[in-house]
PDB file of N, CA and C in Angstrom:
ATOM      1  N   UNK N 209       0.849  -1.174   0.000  1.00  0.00           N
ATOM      2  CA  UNK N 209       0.000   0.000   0.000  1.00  0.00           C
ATOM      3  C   UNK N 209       0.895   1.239   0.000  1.00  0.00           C
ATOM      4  N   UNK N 210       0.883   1.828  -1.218  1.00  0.00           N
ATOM      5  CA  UNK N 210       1.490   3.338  -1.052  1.00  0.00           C
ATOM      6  C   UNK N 210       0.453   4.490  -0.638  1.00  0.00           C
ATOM      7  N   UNK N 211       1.408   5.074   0.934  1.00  0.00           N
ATOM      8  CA  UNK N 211       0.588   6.107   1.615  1.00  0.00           C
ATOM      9  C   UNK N 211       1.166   7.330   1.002  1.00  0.00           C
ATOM     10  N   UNK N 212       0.404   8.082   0.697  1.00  0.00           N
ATOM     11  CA  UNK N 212       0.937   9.589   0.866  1.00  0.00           C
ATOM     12  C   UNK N 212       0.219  10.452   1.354  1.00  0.00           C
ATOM     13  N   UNK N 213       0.456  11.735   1.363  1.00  0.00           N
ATOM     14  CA  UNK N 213       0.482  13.004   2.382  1.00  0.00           C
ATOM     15  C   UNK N 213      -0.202  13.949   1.083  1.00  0.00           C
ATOM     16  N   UNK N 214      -1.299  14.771   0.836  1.00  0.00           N
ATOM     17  CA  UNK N 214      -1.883  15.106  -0.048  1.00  0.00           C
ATOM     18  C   UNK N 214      -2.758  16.144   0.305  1.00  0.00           C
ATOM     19  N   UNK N 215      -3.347  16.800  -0.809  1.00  0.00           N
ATOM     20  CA  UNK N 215      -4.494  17.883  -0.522  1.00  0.00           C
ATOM     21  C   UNK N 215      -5.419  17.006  -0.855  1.00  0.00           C
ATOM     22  N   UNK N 216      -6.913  17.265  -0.176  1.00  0.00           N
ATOM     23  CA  UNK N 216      -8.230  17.261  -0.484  1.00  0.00           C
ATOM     24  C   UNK N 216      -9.213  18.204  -0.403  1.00  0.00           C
ATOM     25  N   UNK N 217      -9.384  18.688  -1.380  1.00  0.00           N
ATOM     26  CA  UNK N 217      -9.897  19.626  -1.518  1.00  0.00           C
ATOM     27  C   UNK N 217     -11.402  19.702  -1.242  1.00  0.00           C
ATOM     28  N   UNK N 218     -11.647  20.933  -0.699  1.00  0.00           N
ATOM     29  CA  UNK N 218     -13.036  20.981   0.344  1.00  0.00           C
ATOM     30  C   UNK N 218     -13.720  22.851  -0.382  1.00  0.00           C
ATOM     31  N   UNK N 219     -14.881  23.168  -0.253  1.00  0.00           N
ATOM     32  CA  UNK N 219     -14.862  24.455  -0.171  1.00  0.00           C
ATOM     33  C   UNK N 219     -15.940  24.846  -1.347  1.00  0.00           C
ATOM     34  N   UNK N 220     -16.241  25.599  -1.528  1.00  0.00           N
ATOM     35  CA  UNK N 220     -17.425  26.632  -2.936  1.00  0.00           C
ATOM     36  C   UNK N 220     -16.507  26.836  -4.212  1.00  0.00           C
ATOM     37  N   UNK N 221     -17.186  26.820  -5.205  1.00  0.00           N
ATOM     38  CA  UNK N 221     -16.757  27.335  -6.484  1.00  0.00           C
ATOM     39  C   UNK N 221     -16.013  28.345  -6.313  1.00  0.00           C
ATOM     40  N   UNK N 222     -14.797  28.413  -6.873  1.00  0.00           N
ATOM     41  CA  UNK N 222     -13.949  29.678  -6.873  1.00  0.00           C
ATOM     42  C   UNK N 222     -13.319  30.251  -5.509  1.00  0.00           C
ATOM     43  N   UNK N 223     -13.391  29.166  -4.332  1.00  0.00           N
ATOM     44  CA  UNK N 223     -12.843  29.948  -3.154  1.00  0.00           C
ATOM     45  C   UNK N 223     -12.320  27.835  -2.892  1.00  0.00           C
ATOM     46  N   UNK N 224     -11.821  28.245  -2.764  1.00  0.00           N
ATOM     47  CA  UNK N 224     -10.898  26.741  -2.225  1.00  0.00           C
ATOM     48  C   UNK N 224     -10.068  26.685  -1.057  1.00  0.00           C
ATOM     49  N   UNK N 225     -10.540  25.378  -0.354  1.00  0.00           N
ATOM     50  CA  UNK N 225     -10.180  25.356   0.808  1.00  0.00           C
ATOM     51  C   UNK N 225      -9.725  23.921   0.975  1.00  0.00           C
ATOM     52  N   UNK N 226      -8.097  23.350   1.772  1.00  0.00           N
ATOM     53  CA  UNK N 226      -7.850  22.319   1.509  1.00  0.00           C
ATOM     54  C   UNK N 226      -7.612  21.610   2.394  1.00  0.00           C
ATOM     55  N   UNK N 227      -7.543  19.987   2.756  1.00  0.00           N
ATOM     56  CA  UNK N 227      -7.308  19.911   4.047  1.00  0.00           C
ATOM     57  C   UNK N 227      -6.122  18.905   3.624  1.00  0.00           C
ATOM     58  N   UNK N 228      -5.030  18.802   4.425  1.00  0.00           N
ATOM     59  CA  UNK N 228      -3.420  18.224   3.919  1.00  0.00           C
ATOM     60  C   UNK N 228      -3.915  16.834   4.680  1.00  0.00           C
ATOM     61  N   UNK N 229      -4.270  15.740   3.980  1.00  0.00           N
ATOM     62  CA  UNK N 229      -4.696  14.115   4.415  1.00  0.00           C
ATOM     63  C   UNK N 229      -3.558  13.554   4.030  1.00  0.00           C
ATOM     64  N   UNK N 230      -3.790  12.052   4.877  1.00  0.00           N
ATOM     65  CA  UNK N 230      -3.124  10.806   4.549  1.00  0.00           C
ATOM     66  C   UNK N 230      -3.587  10.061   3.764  1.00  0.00           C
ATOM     67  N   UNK N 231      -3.412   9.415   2.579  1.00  0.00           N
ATOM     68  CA  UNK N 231      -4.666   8.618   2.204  1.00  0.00           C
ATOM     69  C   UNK N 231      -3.741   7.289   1.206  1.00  0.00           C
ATOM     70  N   UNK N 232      -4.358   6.549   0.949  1.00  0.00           N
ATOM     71  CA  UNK N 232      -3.827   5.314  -0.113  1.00  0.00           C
ATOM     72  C   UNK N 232      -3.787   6.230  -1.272  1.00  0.00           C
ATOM     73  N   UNK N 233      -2.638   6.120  -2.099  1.00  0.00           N
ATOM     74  CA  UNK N 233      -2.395   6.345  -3.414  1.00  0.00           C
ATOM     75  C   UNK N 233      -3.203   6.160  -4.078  1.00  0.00           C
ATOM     76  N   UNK N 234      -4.084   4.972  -4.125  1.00  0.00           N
ATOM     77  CA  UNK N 234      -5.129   4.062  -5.111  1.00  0.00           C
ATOM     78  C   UNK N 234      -6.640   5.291  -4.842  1.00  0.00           C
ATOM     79  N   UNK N 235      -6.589   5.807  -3.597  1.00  0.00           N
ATOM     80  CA  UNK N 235      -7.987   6.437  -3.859  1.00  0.00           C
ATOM     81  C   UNK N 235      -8.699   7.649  -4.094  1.00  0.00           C
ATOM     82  N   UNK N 236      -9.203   8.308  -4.901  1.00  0.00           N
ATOM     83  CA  UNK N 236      -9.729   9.596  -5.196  1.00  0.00           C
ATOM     84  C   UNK N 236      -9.316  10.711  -4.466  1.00  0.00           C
ATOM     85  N   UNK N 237      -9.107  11.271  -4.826  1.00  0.00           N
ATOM     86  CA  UNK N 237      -8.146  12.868  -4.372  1.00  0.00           C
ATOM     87  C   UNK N 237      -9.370  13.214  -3.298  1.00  0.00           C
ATOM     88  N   UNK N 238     -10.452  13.225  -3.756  1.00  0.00           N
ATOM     89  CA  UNK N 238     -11.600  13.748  -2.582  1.00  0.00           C
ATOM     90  C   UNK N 238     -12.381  12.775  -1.922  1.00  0.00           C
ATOM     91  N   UNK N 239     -11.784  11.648  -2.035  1.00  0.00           N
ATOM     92  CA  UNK N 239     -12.095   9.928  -1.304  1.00  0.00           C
ATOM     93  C   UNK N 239     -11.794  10.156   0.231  1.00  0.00           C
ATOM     94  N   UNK N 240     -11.587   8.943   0.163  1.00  0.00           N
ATOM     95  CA  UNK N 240     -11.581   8.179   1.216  1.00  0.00           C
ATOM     96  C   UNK N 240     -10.159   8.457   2.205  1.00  0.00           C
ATOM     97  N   UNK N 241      -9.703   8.762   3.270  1.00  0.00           N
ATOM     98  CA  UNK N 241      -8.106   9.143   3.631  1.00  0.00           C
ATOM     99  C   UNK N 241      -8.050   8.116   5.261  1.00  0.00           C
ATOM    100  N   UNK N 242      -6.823   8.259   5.461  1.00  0.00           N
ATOM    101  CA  UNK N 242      -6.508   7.543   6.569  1.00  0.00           C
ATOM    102  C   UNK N 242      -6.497   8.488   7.375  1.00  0.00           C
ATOM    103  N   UNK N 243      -6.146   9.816   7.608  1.00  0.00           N
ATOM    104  CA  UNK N 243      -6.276  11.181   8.823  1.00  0.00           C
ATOM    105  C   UNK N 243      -5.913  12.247   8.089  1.00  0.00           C
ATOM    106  N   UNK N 244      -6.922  12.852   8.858  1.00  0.00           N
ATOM    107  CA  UNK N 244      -6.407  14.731   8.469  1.00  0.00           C
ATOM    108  C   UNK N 244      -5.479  15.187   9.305  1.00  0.00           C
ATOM    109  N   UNK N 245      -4.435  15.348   9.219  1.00  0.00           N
ATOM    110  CA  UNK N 245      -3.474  16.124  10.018  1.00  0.00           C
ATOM    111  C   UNK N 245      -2.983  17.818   9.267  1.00  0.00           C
ATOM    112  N   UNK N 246      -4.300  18.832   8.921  1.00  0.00           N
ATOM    113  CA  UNK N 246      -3.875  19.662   9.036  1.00  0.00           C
ATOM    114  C   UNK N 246      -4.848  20.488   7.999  1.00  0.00           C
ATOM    115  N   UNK N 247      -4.699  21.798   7.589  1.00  0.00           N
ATOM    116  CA  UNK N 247      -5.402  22.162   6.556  1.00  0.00           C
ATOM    117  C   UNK N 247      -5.104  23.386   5.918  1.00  0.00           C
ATOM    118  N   UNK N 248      -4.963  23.526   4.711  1.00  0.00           N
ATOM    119  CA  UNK N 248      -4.304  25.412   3.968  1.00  0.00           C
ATOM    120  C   UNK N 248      -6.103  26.038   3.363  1.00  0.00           C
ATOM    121  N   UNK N 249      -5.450  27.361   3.280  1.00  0.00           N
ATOM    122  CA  UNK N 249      -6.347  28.387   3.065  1.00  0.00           C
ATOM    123  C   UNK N 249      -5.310  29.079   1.648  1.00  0.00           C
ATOM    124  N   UNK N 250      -5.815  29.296   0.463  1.00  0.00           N
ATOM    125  CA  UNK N 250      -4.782  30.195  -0.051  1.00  0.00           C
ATOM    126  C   UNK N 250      -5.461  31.345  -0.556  1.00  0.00           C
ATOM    127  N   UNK N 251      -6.951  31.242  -0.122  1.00  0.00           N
ATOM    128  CA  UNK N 251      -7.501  32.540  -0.255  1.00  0.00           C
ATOM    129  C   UNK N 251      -7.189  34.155   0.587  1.00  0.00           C
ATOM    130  N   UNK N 252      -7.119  33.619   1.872  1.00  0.00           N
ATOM    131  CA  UNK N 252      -6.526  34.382   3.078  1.00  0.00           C
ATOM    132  C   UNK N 252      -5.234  35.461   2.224  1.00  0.00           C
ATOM    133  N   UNK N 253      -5.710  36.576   2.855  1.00  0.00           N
ATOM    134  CA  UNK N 253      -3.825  37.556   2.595  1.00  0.00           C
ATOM    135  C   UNK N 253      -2.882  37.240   3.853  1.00  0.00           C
ATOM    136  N   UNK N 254      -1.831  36.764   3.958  1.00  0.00           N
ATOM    137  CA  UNK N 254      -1.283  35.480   3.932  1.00  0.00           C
ATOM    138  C   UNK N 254      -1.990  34.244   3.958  1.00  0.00           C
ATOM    139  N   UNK N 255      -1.383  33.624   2.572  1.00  0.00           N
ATOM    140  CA  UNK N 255      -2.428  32.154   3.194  1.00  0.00           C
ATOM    141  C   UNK N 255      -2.369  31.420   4.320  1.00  0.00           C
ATOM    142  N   UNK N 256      -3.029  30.688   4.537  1.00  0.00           N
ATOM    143  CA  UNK N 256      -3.039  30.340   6.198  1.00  0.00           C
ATOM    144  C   UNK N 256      -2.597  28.973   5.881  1.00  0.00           C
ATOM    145  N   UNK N 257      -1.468  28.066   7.123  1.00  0.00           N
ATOM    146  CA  UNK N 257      -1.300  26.614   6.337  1.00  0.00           C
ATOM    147  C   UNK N 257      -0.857  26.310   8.250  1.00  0.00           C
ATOM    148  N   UNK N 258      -1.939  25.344   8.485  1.00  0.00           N
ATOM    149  CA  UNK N 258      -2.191  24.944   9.597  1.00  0.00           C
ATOM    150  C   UNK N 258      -1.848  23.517   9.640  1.00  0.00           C
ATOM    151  N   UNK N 259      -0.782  22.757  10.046  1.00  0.00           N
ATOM    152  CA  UNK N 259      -0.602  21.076   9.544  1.00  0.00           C
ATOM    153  C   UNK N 259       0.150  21.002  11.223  1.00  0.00           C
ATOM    154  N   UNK N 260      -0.468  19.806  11.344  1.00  0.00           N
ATOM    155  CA  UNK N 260       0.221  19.013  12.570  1.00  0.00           C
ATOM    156  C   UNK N 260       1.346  18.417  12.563  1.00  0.00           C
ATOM    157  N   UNK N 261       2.643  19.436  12.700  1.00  0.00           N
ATOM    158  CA  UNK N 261       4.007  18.375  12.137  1.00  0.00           C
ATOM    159  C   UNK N 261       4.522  17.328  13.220  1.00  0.00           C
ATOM    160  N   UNK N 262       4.021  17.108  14.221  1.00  0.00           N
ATOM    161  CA  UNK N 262       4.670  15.848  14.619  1.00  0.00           C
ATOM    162  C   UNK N 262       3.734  14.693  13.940  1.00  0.00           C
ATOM    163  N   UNK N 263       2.447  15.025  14.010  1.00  0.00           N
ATOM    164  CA  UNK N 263       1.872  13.473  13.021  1.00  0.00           C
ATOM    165  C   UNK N 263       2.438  13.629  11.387  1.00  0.00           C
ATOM    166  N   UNK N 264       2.897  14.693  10.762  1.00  0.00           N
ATOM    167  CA  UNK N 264       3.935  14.939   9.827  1.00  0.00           C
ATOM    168  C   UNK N 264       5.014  14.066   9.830  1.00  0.00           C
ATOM    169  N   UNK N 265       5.515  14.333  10.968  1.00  0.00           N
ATOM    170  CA  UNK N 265       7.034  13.871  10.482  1.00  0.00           C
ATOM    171  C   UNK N 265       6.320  11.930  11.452  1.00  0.00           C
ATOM    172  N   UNK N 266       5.830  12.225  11.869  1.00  0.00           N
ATOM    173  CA  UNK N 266       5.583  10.663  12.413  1.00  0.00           C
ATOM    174  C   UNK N 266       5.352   9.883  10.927  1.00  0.00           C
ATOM    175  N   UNK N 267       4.342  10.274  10.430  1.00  0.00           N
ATOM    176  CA  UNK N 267       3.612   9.288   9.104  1.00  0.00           C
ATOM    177  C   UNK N 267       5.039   9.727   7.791  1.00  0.00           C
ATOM    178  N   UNK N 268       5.910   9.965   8.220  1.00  0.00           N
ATOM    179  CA  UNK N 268       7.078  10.490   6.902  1.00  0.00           C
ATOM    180  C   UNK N 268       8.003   9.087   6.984  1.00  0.00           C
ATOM    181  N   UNK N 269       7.956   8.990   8.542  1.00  0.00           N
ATOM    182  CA  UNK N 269       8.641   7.763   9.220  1.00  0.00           C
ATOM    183  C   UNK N 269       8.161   6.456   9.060  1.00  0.00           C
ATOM    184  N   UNK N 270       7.048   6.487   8.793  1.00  0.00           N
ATOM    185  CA  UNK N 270       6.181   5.508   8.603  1.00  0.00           C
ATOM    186  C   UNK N 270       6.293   4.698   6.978  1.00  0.00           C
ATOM    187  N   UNK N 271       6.899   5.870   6.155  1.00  0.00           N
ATOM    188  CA  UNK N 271       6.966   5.971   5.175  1.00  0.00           C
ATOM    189  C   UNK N 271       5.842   6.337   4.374  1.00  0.00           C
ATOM    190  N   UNK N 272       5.217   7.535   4.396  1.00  0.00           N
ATOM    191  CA  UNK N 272       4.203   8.124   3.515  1.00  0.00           C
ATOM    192  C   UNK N 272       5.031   9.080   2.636  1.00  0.00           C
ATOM    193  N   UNK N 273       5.072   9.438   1.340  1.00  0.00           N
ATOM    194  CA  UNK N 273       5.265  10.546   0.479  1.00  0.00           C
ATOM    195  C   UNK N 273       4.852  11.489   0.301  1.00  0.00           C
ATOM    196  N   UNK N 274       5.081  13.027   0.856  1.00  0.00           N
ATOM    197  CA  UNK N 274       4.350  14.223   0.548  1.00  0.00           C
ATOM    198  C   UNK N 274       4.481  14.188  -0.708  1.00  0.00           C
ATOM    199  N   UNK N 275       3.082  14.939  -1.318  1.00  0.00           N
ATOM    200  CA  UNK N 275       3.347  15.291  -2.797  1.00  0.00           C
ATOM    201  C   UNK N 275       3.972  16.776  -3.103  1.00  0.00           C
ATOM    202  N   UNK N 276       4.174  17.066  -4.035  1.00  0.00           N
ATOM    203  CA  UNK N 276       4.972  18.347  -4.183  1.00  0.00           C
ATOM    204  C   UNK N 276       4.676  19.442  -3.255  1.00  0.00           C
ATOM    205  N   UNK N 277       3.221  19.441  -3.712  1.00  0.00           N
ATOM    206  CA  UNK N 277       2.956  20.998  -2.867  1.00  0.00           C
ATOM    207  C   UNK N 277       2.949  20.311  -1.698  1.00  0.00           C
ATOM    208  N   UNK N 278       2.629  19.413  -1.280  1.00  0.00           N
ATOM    209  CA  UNK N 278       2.337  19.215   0.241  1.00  0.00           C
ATOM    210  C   UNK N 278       4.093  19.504   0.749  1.00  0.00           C
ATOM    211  N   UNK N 279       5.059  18.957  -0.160  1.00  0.00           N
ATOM    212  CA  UNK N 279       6.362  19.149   0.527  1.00  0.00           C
ATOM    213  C   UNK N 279       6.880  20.758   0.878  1.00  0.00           C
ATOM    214  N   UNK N 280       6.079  21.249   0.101  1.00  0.00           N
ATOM    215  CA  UNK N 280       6.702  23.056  -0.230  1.00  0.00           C
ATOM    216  C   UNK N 280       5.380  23.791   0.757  1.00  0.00           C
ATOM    217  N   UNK N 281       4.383  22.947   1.488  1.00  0.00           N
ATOM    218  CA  UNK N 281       3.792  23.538   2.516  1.00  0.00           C
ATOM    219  C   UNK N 281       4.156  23.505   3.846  1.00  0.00           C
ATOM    220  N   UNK N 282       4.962  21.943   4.224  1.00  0.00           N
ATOM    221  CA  UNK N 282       5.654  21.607   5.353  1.00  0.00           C
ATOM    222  C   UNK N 282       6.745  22.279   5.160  1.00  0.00           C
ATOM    223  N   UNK N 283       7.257  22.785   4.042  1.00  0.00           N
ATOM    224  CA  UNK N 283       8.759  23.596   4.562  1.00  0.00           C
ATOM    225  C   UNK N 283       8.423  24.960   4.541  1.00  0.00           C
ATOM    226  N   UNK N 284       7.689  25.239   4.467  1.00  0.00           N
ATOM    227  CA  UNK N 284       6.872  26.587   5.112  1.00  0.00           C
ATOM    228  C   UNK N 284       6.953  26.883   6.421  1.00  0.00           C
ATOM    229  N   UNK N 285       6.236  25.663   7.078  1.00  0.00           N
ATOM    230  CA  UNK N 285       5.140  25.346   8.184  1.00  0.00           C
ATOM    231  C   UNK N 285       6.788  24.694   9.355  1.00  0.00           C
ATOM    232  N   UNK N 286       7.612  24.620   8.886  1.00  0.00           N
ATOM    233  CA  UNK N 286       8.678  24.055   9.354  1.00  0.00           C
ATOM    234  C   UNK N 286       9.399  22.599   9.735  1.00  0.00           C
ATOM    235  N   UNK N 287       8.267  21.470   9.161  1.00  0.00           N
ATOM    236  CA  UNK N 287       8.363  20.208   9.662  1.00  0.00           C
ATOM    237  C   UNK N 287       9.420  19.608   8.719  1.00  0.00           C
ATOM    238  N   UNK N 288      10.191  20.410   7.301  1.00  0.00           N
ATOM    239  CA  UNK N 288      11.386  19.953   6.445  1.00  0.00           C
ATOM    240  C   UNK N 288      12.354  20.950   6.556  1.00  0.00           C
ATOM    241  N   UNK N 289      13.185  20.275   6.579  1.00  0.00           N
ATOM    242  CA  UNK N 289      14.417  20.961   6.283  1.00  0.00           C
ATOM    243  C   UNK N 289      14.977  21.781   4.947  1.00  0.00           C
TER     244      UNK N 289
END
């Protein structure tokens, strides 16, 4: 089972709101996830990017894959180097 670390996207037409999940590779971007550990805003002036980095770096250990943006939100948010 490949886990990764991902957006799912939540929110109204034209205002998007995302929440940074765990989920199986195999299932729908707006499916089914194993935990929410966190959630971005990029509407906000600064966007807002709220993620739980110790269940971050716990499920990294675990071996889950952030996807791009999710990697360039945790090194924001401070949980990468």
């Amino acid at each position: 089972m490949a886990v990764k670390i991902r957006l799912k996207r939540v929110g109204m037409k034209k205002q998007p709101y995302y929440r940074v999940v765990v989920a199986d590779s195999r299932y729908p971007r707006d499916g089914r996830n194993i935990e929410e550990i966190g959630n971005y805003t990029p509407g906000t002036d600064p966007a807002s990017i709220n993620i739980d980095i110790e269940k971050a770096k716990e499920w990294m250990k675990k071996g889950a894959q952030p996807t791009e943006t999710v990697r360039a939100l945790l090194k924001k948010a401070g949980a990468l180097e």
